[in-house]
Tab-separated table of C-alpha atoms and ligand atoms in Angstrom:
chain	number	residue	atom	x	y	z
A	1	MET	CA	129.652	125.348	112.825
A	2	ARG	CA	129.432	125.176	109.068
A	3	SER	CA	127.612	127.528	106.660
A	4	LEU	CA	126.301	125.572	103.599
A	5	ARG	CA	124.708	127.124	100.524
A	6	THR	CA	124.510	126.329	96.898
A	7	GLY	CA	122.140	127.102	94.099
A	8	LEU	CA	120.520	123.984	92.669
A	9	SER	CA	117.170	124.757	90.984
A	10	LEU	CA	113.944	124.757	92.940
A	11	ALA	CA	112.309	123.017	90.005
A	12	SER	CA	114.477	120.069	90.172
A	13	LEU	CA	113.810	119.854	93.873
A	14	LEU	CA	110.185	119.988	93.431
A	15	ALA	CA	110.254	117.220	90.855
A	16	THR	CA	111.837	114.977	93.317
A	17	LEU	CA	109.775	115.947	96.387
A	18	GLY	CA	109.539	112.857	98.475
A	19	THR	CA	106.435	111.242	99.996
A	20	LEU	CA	107.674	111.131	103.678
A	21	LEU	CA	105.900	114.216	105.045
A	22	LEU	CA	105.874	114.946	108.606
A	23	THR	CA	104.261	117.713	110.859
A	24	ALA	CA	101.058	117.250	109.021
A	25	PRO	CA	98.094	118.551	110.824
A	26	ALA	CA	95.545	115.668	110.424
A	27	ALA	CA	91.870	116.498	109.880
A	28	HIS	CA	90.798	118.158	113.077
A	29	ALA	CA	90.417	115.465	115.742
A	30	ALA	CA	86.916	116.486	116.645
A	31	ASP	CA	85.590	116.128	113.041
A	32	THR	CA	83.718	113.208	112.083
A	33	PRO	CA	85.644	111.434	109.130
A	34	LEU	CA	84.027	111.874	105.692
A	35	ARG	CA	83.402	108.120	105.421
A	36	ASP	CA	81.131	108.215	108.494
A	37	LEU	CA	79.425	111.200	107.332
A	38	GLY	CA	78.861	109.524	103.928
A	39	THR	CA	77.466	106.525	105.629
A	40	ALA	CA	74.875	108.600	107.328
A	41	LYS	CA	73.782	109.851	103.980
A	42	GLY	CA	73.946	106.512	102.270
A	43	LYS	CA	76.982	107.473	100.296
A	44	VAL	CA	80.309	105.768	100.010
A	45	ILE	CA	83.198	108.376	99.770
A	46	GLY	CA	86.303	107.226	98.026
A	47	THR	CA	89.758	108.254	96.809
A	48	ALA	CA	92.166	107.120	94.138
A	49	VAL	CA	95.445	105.592	95.776
A	50	THR	CA	98.857	104.730	94.781
A	51	GLY	CA	99.842	101.359	96.611
A	52	SER	CA	103.356	102.387	97.562
A	53	LYS	CA	102.161	105.474	99.419
A	54	LEU	CA	99.761	103.533	101.759
A	55	THR	CA	101.876	103.993	104.968
A	56	GLY	CA	102.355	106.947	107.150
A	57	THR	CA	100.228	109.933	107.187
A	58	TYR	CA	98.993	109.033	103.591
A	59	GLY	CA	97.865	105.548	104.790
A	60	ASP	CA	96.179	106.930	107.921
A	61	ILE	CA	94.132	109.523	106.009
A	62	ALA	CA	93.197	106.904	103.255
A	63	GLY	CA	92.155	104.436	105.852
A	64	ALA	CA	90.321	106.767	108.283
A	65	GLN	CA	88.559	109.307	105.965
A	66	PHE	CA	87.394	107.096	102.971
A	67	SER	CA	85.097	104.028	102.664
A	68	SER	CA	86.271	103.230	98.969
A	69	LEU	CA	89.555	103.050	97.269
A	70	THR	CA	90.217	103.127	93.498
A	71	PRO	CA	93.754	102.104	92.225
A	72	GLY	CA	94.731	105.229	90.303
A	73	ASN	CA	96.904	103.071	87.929
A	74	ALA	CA	97.441	99.619	89.503
A	75	MET	CA	94.649	97.834	87.665
A	76	LYS	CA	95.106	99.220	84.259
A	77	TRP	CA	96.140	96.663	81.552
A	78	GLY	CA	99.519	98.156	81.032
A	79	SER	CA	100.200	97.647	84.972
A	80	VAL	CA	98.897	94.218	85.164
A	81	GLU	CA	100.240	92.630	82.022
A	82	PRO	CA	103.255	94.671	80.843
A	83	THR	CA	104.373	91.683	78.858
A	84	GLN	CA	101.841	89.209	77.089
A	85	GLY	CA	101.182	86.378	79.442
A	86	SER	CA	103.206	87.795	82.308
A	87	PHE	CA	101.362	89.446	85.198
A	88	ASN	CA	102.012	91.742	87.978
A	89	TRP	CA	99.384	92.089	90.448
A	90	ALA	CA	101.553	93.463	93.319
A	91	GLU	CA	100.235	96.869	93.621
A	92	ALA	CA	96.632	95.988	92.809
A	93	ASP	CA	96.656	93.221	95.542
A	94	GLN	CA	98.335	95.497	98.004
A	95	ILE	CA	95.421	98.034	97.528
A	96	VAL	CA	92.608	95.481	97.845
A	97	ASN	CA	94.224	93.952	100.821
A	98	PHE	CA	94.565	97.460	102.410
A	99	ALA	CA	90.943	98.124	101.573
A	100	GLU	CA	89.799	94.866	103.236
A	101	ALA	CA	91.704	95.614	106.355
A	102	HIS	CA	90.195	98.970	106.638
A	103	GLY	CA	86.621	97.870	105.941
A	104	GLN	CA	86.543	99.698	102.482
A	105	GLN	CA	85.110	98.924	99.153
A	106	VAL	CA	87.110	98.915	95.908
A	107	ARG	CA	86.395	100.397	92.775
A	108	GLY	CA	88.245	98.392	89.921
A	109	HIS	CA	89.559	100.845	87.299
A	110	THR	CA	89.686	100.058	84.499
A	111	LEU	CA	89.263	96.827	82.395
A	112	VAL	CA	88.840	98.502	78.823
A	113	TRP	CA	90.373	101.748	77.754
A	114	HIS	CA	92.326	103.208	74.986
A	115	SER	CA	95.017	104.488	77.190
A	116	GLN	CA	97.726	102.888	79.603
A	117	ASN	CA	97.578	99.595	77.542
A	118	PRO	CA	100.759	97.530	77.284
A	119	SER	CA	102.759	98.190	73.972
A	120	TRP	CA	102.545	94.517	73.028
A	121	LEU	CA	98.770	95.091	72.753
A	122	THR	CA	98.790	98.416	71.067
A	123	ASN	CA	101.645	97.639	68.654
A	124	GLY	CA	100.126	94.105	67.713
A	125	SER	CA	98.161	93.762	64.567
A	126	TRP	CA	95.150	91.756	65.469
A	127	THR	CA	92.336	90.335	63.502
A	128	PRO	CA	89.013	91.258	65.021
A	129	ALA	CA	88.678	87.593	66.307
A	130	GLN	CA	91.945	87.894	68.000
A	131	LEU	CA	91.257	91.212	69.516
A	132	GLY	CA	87.872	90.008	70.894
A	133	THR	CA	89.746	86.946	72.378
A	134	LEU	CA	92.289	89.121	73.976
A	135	LEU	CA	89.470	91.375	75.415
A	136	ASP	CA	87.514	88.230	76.887
A	137	ASN	CA	90.588	86.807	78.273
A	138	HIS	CA	91.715	89.932	79.889
A	139	ILE	CA	88.451	90.574	81.646
A	140	ALA	CA	88.058	86.850	82.665
A	141	THR	CA	91.627	87.008	84.145
A	142	GLU	CA	91.574	90.317	85.985
A	143	ALA	CA	87.883	90.468	87.058
A	144	GLY	CA	88.248	86.802	87.945
A	145	ARG	CA	91.230	87.215	90.121
A	146	TYR	CA	89.393	89.705	92.409
A	147	LYS	CA	85.927	88.018	92.136
A	148	GLY	CA	83.922	88.942	95.123
A	149	ARG	CA	86.280	91.637	96.304
A	150	ILE	CA	85.454	94.596	93.944
A	151	ALA	CA	82.176	96.464	94.582
A	152	ALA	CA	82.078	98.061	91.239
A	153	TRP	CA	84.343	97.839	88.065
A	154	ASP	CA	84.819	100.663	85.548
A	155	VAL	CA	84.461	98.047	82.935
A	156	VAL	CA	84.613	100.527	79.993
A	157	ASN	CA	86.518	103.803	80.196
A	158	GLU	CA	86.163	106.927	78.102
A	159	PRO	CA	84.245	105.521	75.110
A	160	PHE	CA	83.071	108.769	73.630
A	161	ASN	CA	84.278	111.819	71.860
A	162	GLU	CA	83.131	115.380	72.984
A	163	ASP	CA	80.508	115.435	70.274
A	164	GLY	CA	79.037	112.097	71.506
A	165	THR	CA	80.339	109.918	68.631
A	166	TYR	CA	82.281	106.893	69.466
A	167	ARG	CA	86.013	107.473	70.113
A	168	SER	CA	88.301	105.795	67.687
A	169	THR	CA	90.176	103.329	69.649
A	170	LEU	CA	91.804	99.842	69.266
A	171	TRP	CA	88.479	98.377	70.530
A	172	TYR	CA	86.119	100.353	68.451
A	173	ASN	CA	88.125	100.131	65.380
A	174	GLY	CA	88.627	96.444	65.574
A	175	LEU	CA	85.334	95.275	67.118
A	176	GLY	CA	82.848	98.163	66.549
A	177	SER	CA	80.490	99.625	69.226
A	178	GLY	CA	79.644	96.051	70.378
A	179	TYR	CA	82.936	95.876	72.209
A	180	ILE	CA	81.133	97.702	74.953
A	181	ALA	CA	78.274	94.977	75.448
A	182	ARG	CA	80.937	92.390	75.008
A	183	ALA	CA	83.139	93.649	77.792
A	184	LEU	CA	80.091	94.186	80.145
A	185	THR	CA	78.931	90.564	79.418
A	186	ASP	CA	82.528	89.306	80.036
A	187	ALA	CA	82.694	91.226	83.363
A	188	ARG	CA	79.309	89.820	84.513
A	189	ALA	CA	80.439	86.318	83.917
A	190	ALA	CA	83.844	86.798	85.666
A	191	ASP	CA	82.492	88.483	88.876
A	192	PRO	CA	78.589	88.277	89.068
A	193	ALA	CA	78.579	90.405	92.360
A	194	ALA	CA	80.378	93.471	91.008
A	195	LYS	CA	78.468	96.674	89.747
A	196	LEU	CA	79.336	97.102	86.250
A	197	TYR	CA	80.100	100.798	85.096
A	198	ILE	CA	80.791	102.738	82.058
A	199	ASN	CA	82.951	105.764	83.034
A	200	ASP	CA	83.702	109.065	81.209
A	201	TYR	CA	84.783	112.555	81.611
A	202	ASN	CA	82.917	115.730	80.472
A	203	VAL	CA	79.701	114.059	81.058
A	204	GLU	CA	78.786	115.741	84.360
A	205	GLY	CA	76.375	118.225	82.947
A	206	VAL	CA	73.749	117.561	80.271
A	207	ASN	CA	75.394	117.855	77.111
A	208	ALA	CA	76.103	116.120	73.842
A	209	LYS	CA	78.605	113.603	75.307
A	210	SER	CA	76.427	112.645	78.384
A	211	THR	CA	73.361	112.394	76.207
A	212	ALA	CA	75.259	109.976	74.087
A	213	LEU	CA	76.041	108.002	77.264
A	214	TYR	CA	72.750	108.174	78.262
A	215	ASN	CA	71.377	106.826	74.976
A	216	LEU	CA	73.908	103.941	75.138
A	217	VAL	CA	73.054	102.865	78.683
A	218	LYS	CA	69.294	103.163	77.813
A	219	SER	CA	69.936	100.912	74.638
A	220	LEU	CA	72.078	98.595	76.626
A	221	LYS	CA	69.347	98.027	79.294
A	222	GLU	CA	66.739	97.529	76.576
A	223	GLN	CA	68.903	94.766	75.145
A	224	GLY	CA	69.522	93.109	78.416
A	225	VAL	CA	73.145	93.870	78.616
A	226	PRO	CA	74.463	94.011	82.186
A	227	ILE	CA	75.087	97.616	83.024
A	228	ASP	CA	74.621	98.813	86.561
A	229	GLY	CA	76.033	102.279	86.786
A	230	VAL	CA	77.643	105.264	84.952
A	231	GLY	CA	80.744	106.968	86.369
A	232	LEU	CA	81.021	110.796	86.125
A	233	GLN	CA	84.786	111.414	86.411
A	234	ALA	CA	84.296	115.298	87.303
A	235	HIS	CA	87.777	116.496	86.622
A	236	LEU	CA	86.529	120.030	87.031
A	237	ILE	CA	87.856	123.609	86.803
A	238	LEU	CA	87.320	126.247	89.530
A	239	GLY	CA	83.905	127.966	89.435
A	240	GLN	CA	82.895	125.677	86.591
A	241	VAL	CA	80.606	123.106	88.271
A	242	PRO	CA	77.979	122.477	85.645
A	243	SER	CA	74.550	123.631	86.517
A	244	THR	CA	72.857	120.715	85.286
A	245	LEU	CA	74.952	118.202	87.400
A	246	GLN	CA	72.071	117.185	89.594
A	247	GLN	CA	69.608	116.980	86.598
A	248	ASN	CA	72.033	114.819	84.783
A	249	ILE	CA	72.665	112.486	87.676
A	250	GLN	CA	68.971	112.167	88.115
A	251	ARG	CA	68.184	111.255	84.454
A	252	PHE	CA	70.692	108.350	84.621
A	253	ALA	CA	69.043	107.290	87.979
A	254	ASP	CA	65.722	107.322	86.320
A	255	LEU	CA	67.071	104.887	83.625
A	256	GLY	CA	67.661	102.432	86.567
A	257	VAL	CA	71.274	102.690	87.135
A	258	ASP	CA	73.467	103.777	89.781
A	259	VAL	CA	75.842	106.914	89.458
A	260	ALA	CA	79.120	107.570	91.011
A	261	ILE	CA	81.369	110.657	90.881
A	262	THR	CA	84.437	108.707	90.180
A	263	GLU	CA	87.430	110.962	89.899
A	264	LEU	CA	86.530	114.203	91.431
A	265	ASP	CA	89.238	117.164	91.488
A	266	ILE	CA	88.799	120.928	91.016
A	267	ARG	CA	91.888	122.597	89.592
A	268	MET	CA	92.807	126.247	89.766
A	269	ALA	CA	95.274	128.596	88.330
A	270	LEU	CA	98.303	128.673	90.576
A	271	PRO	CA	99.250	129.994	92.953
A	272	ALA	CA	96.294	129.291	95.225
A	273	ASP	CA	95.009	131.941	97.308
A	274	SER	CA	92.276	132.139	100.152
A	275	THR	CA	89.694	133.527	97.569
A	276	LYS	CA	90.225	130.592	95.134
A	277	LEU	CA	90.349	128.084	98.101
A	278	ALA	CA	87.008	129.422	99.236
A	279	GLN	CA	85.495	129.172	95.645
A	280	GLN	CA	86.922	125.688	95.647
A	281	LYS	CA	85.112	124.792	98.939
A	282	ALA	CA	81.932	125.969	97.320
A	283	ASP	CA	82.420	123.901	94.298
A	284	TYR	CA	83.382	120.754	96.256
A	285	LYS	CA	80.183	121.413	98.254
A	286	ALA	CA	77.965	121.831	95.132
A	287	VAL	CA	79.250	118.564	93.669
A	288	THR	CA	78.677	116.601	96.847
A	289	ALA	CA	75.288	118.069	97.445
A	290	ALA	CA	74.285	117.057	93.974
A	291	CYS	CA	75.089	113.522	94.733
A	292	VAL	CA	73.436	113.684	98.177
A	293	ALA	CA	70.398	114.922	96.485
A	294	VAL	CA	69.968	111.751	94.168
A	295	THR	CA	69.420	108.350	96.071
A	296	ARG	CA	71.019	106.461	93.251
A	297	CYS	CA	74.406	108.419	93.560
A	298	VAL	CA	75.991	106.004	95.563
A	299	ASN	CA	79.814	106.920	95.597
A	300	LEU	CA	81.740	110.079	95.564
A	301	THR	CA	85.445	109.613	94.907
A	302	VAL	CA	88.217	112.130	94.666
A	303	TRP	CA	91.155	111.494	92.279
A	304	GLY	CA	93.878	111.749	94.820
A	305	PHE	CA	93.101	113.297	98.173
A	306	ALA	CA	96.237	115.468	98.584
A	307	ASP	CA	97.827	118.158	96.257
A	308	SER	CA	101.018	116.313	96.316
A	309	ASP	CA	99.403	113.226	94.936
A	310	SER	CA	97.446	114.638	91.799
A	311	TRP	CA	97.824	114.077	88.182
A	312	VAL	CA	96.678	117.635	87.489
A	313	ASP	CA	99.884	119.660	88.027
A	314	SER	CA	101.968	117.702	85.454
A	315	THR	CA	99.050	117.518	83.078
A	316	PHE	CA	97.948	121.171	83.145
A	317	PRO	CA	101.070	123.355	83.630
A	318	GLY	CA	100.196	126.423	85.658
A	319	TYR	CA	97.165	124.560	87.440
A	320	GLY	CA	96.885	122.598	90.510
A	321	ALA	CA	95.855	122.650	94.136
A	322	ALA	CA	92.941	120.420	92.852
A	323	THR	CA	92.205	118.124	95.716
A	324	PRO	CA	90.740	118.462	99.493
A	325	TYR	CA	94.171	118.203	101.244
A	326	ASP	CA	97.125	120.340	100.719
A	327	ALA	CA	100.665	118.965	100.057
A	328	ASN	CA	101.352	118.676	103.795
A	329	TYR	CA	98.138	116.577	104.253
A	330	ALA	CA	96.336	119.386	105.938
A	331	PRO	CA	92.700	119.435	105.078
A	332	LYS	CA	91.835	122.451	102.875
A	333	PRO	CA	88.588	124.432	102.758
A	334	ALA	CA	87.621	122.006	100.009
A	335	TYR	CA	87.556	119.135	102.588
A	336	TYR	CA	85.212	121.075	104.747
A	337	GLY	CA	82.966	121.649	101.697
A	338	ILE	CA	82.559	117.942	101.171
A	339	ALA	CA	81.973	117.512	104.948
A	340	GLU	CA	79.276	120.183	105.170
A	341	ALA	CA	77.419	118.847	102.049
A	342	LEU	CA	77.460	115.454	103.978
A	343	GLY	CA	75.755	117.034	107.038
A	344	GLY	CA	78.852	117.383	108.904
A	345	THR	CA	79.078	120.308	111.601
A	346	THR	CA	82.791	121.026	111.076
A	347	THR	CA	85.233	123.014	112.829
A	348	PRO	CA	85.940	126.171	110.655
A	349	PRO	CA	89.075	125.534	108.593
A	350	PRO	CA	92.018	126.777	110.621
A	351	THR	CA	93.078	130.100	109.120
A	352	GLY	CA	96.533	131.533	109.498
A	353	ALA	CA	98.596	128.249	109.366
A	354	CYS	CA	101.946	127.559	107.971
A	355	SER	CA	104.022	124.517	108.460
A	356	ALA	CA	107.057	122.652	107.571
A	357	ALA	CA	107.450	119.124	106.270
A	358	TYR	CA	110.630	117.036	106.017
A	359	SER	CA	111.188	114.297	103.237
A	360	VAL	CA	113.810	112.010	102.144
A	361	PRO	CA	113.458	111.742	98.280
A	362	SER	CA	116.734	109.583	98.051
A	363	GLN	CA	118.981	107.653	100.125
A	364	TRP	CA	121.927	105.546	99.547
A	365	ASN	CA	124.421	103.673	101.581
A	366	THR	CA	126.160	106.495	103.291
A	367	GLY	CA	124.252	109.456	102.230
A	368	PHE	CA	120.811	110.906	101.502
A	369	THR	CA	119.185	113.896	99.803
A	370	GLY	CA	116.541	115.706	102.145
A	371	ASN	CA	113.828	118.244	101.377
A	372	VAL	CA	111.902	120.524	103.560
A	373	THR	CA	108.653	122.260	102.181
A	374	ILE	CA	107.170	125.255	104.049
A	375	SER	CA	103.519	125.715	103.009
A	376	CYS	CA	100.904	128.284	104.004
A	377	SER	CA	97.204	128.251	103.872
A	378	GLY	CA	95.231	131.338	105.005
A	379	ALA	CA	98.540	132.952	106.193
A	380	SER	CA	101.898	133.928	104.650
A	381	LEU	CA	105.482	134.415	105.619
A	382	SER	CA	108.070	137.031	104.603
A	383	SER	CA	111.025	135.033	106.142
A	384	TRP	CA	111.326	131.692	107.731
A	385	LYS	CA	113.485	129.427	109.899
A	386	VAL	CA	113.169	125.834	110.118
A	387	THR	CA	115.102	123.744	112.873
A	388	TRP	CA	115.436	120.210	113.935
A	389	THR	CA	117.621	117.841	115.771
A	390	TYR	CA	119.104	114.672	114.454
A	391	GLY	CA	118.636	111.456	116.444
A	392	ALA	CA	121.189	109.400	114.825
A	393	GLY	CA	124.274	111.401	114.033
A	394	GLN	CA	123.219	112.614	110.504
A	395	GLN	CA	125.456	115.265	109.213
A	396	ILE	CA	124.439	117.870	106.611
A	397	THR	CA	127.232	118.466	103.900
A	398	GLN	CA	125.454	120.848	101.554
A	399	ALA	CA	122.281	122.699	101.292
A	400	TRP	CA	120.445	124.625	98.558
A	401	ASN	CA	117.659	127.238	98.472
A	402	ALA	CA	118.470	127.823	102.306
A	403	THR	CA	121.322	128.657	104.535
A	404	CYS	CA	121.773	125.772	106.799
A	405	THR	CA	124.120	125.400	109.912
A	406	GLN	CA	124.596	122.362	111.986
A	407	THR	CA	126.105	122.439	115.554
A	408	GLY	CA	126.216	118.959	116.969
A	409	ALA	CA	122.750	117.413	116.242
A	410	ALA	CA	121.050	120.730	116.017
A	411	VAL	CA	120.268	122.014	112.472
A	412	SER	CA	118.973	125.425	111.719
A	413	CYS	CA	117.987	126.548	108.159
A	414	THR	CA	116.832	130.050	107.137
A	415	ASN	CA	115.642	131.415	103.786
A	416	ALA	CA	117.758	132.308	101.046
A	417	SER	CA	117.641	136.030	99.811
A	418	TYR	CA	115.143	135.232	97.000
A	419	ASN	CA	112.628	132.718	98.886
A	420	GLY	CA	111.760	134.096	102.088
A	421	THR	CA	108.203	134.942	100.908
A	422	VAL	CA	105.807	131.922	101.181
A	423	PRO	CA	102.278	133.237	100.007
A	424	ASP	CA	99.066	132.311	101.168
A	425	GLY	CA	98.269	128.985	99.537
A	426	GLY	CA	101.753	128.640	98.221
A	427	SER	CA	104.903	126.605	99.323
A	428	VAL	CA	108.707	126.839	99.161
A	429	THR	CA	111.084	123.877	99.128
A	430	PHE	CA	114.790	123.830	100.071
A	431	GLY	CA	117.117	120.704	99.970
A	432	PHE	CA	120.316	119.305	101.386
A	433	ASN	CA	122.652	116.298	101.228
A	434	ALA	CA	123.770	114.510	104.401
A	435	ASN	CA	125.622	111.626	105.701
A	436	TRP	CA	124.166	108.846	107.716
A	437	SER	CA	125.148	105.535	109.066
A	438	GLY	CA	123.281	102.782	111.060
A	439	SER	CA	120.062	104.330	110.847
A	440	ASN	CA	118.350	107.598	109.342
A	441	PRO	CA	115.256	108.331	111.307
A	442	VAL	CA	113.219	111.329	110.389
A	443	PRO	CA	113.348	114.191	112.623
A	444	THR	CA	110.516	116.395	113.742
A	445	VAL	CA	110.900	119.862	112.275
A	446	THR	CA	109.857	123.043	113.685
A	447	LEU	CA	108.965	126.225	111.789
A	448	GLY	CA	109.599	129.373	113.731
B	501	9MR	O1	95.961	109.344	87.717
B	501	9MR	C1	96.325	108.711	86.637
B	501	9MR	C2	97.726	109.218	86.438
B	501	9MR	O2	98.587	108.791	87.273
B	501	9MR	C3	98.102	108.633	84.982
B	501	9MR	O3	99.421	109.306	84.659
B	501	9MR	C4	97.091	109.020	83.940
B	501	9MR	C5	97.451	108.522	82.477
B	501	9MR	O4	96.381	108.844	81.575
B	501	9MR	O5	95.849	108.347	84.239
B	501	9MR	C6	95.444	109.094	85.469
B	501	9MR	O6	94.074	108.606	85.739
B	501	9MR	C7	93.254	108.834	84.760
B	501	9MR	C8	92.038	107.890	84.852
B	501	9MR	O7	92.633	106.598	84.806
B	501	9MR	C9	90.874	108.102	83.774
B	501	9MR	N1	90.441	109.270	83.883
B	501	9MR	C10	91.427	110.467	83.771
B	501	9MR	C11	92.494	110.295	84.830
B	501	9MR	C12	93.410	111.312	84.789
B	501	9MR	O8	94.346	111.335	83.654
């Protein structure tokens, strides 16, 4: 028997937390998937996804619960044409193929934006004529490639400032506000069946920015420019669902365009606790209900379905837990908020649950680094022990943030003196290095 312990930082471990998570309680088997609840209400329910993650539990949930996928990054200009004239469609293709195999729509995101453009484009000095040609060709190439396979394109993303003036961007500065009509016209020519959207954030309630968007859409329609919908991103803060959300959706619908909630997440100050998670459920339910109330609100998409797959934590330090599933892919109260607003009679969210998840963030020819994350929702721990049995002779050599012993194939890890407490809504991670040869199958871990 060996006793192993060192003191690497928890932060560095969290930064490398892998994606292969086990022991994930899936949505309760008796619950109707969100996509089916949505269908009954005439709503498409979507999530943003990362192509490389579409296997295992993540792939199972993405395929079973959602009827629409949005590539989180894979279709952005910087992703598909990192070098001028040299294209990389691998992840975008993978997501579109996955969606088709699972009977899902794809929301294309996004053709024209000020961000995540390739450096050759942003660093170039272009005449207005050259810039216009670049825009036309990009849209023809990308929307043309996926012609007939994309339900809706976010053709133009985030064109406005908060006060409703046009954002100063490569496109606006070079081509004036006419770049928007030009891009929409290009997109219609490239894929006549796709619904064409303008998408922005902080336009969920009635305010100066959403009114500018409203006036733009009204004017585009009057000019006969192809515009089919507006995307309200809905990156919201706990307890701050705009009171005018439904009214705002309705005024766009009354203009004769569809509305989609395109990037919903609701962030909270960490750590999460059961009071905040209950408020988040109410907020998700309110947003979903506002969409349900307006016939032309056709799609509600979350921007990543799990807390381990959200942009929020790294962008807003101290905030997170913004999505409907926790980091172990267990549905949170927020999940049930969406389900209930879609008419689902759901099993009450389980209370008093803690679970452990094993992941392998890196592996090399003879060794690997493993992590285990213990998470609690509606319950807490003051000490913990995680055990598992290796199936292929793996041998732990070093552990940190836990005391691990291995006897034969049996591994037992207990908390260090400083991390026995796992609060309600919180998690603790420990890590280890180990040897392997032949194969490195992932064991089933037990918390107890
Ligand atoms: O989710 C995306 C994240 O992985 C990227 O790092 C980020 C870069 O800006 O973009 C995120 O997605 C954005 C989306 O494309 C447009 N609306 C805001 C989203 C969150 O930043």
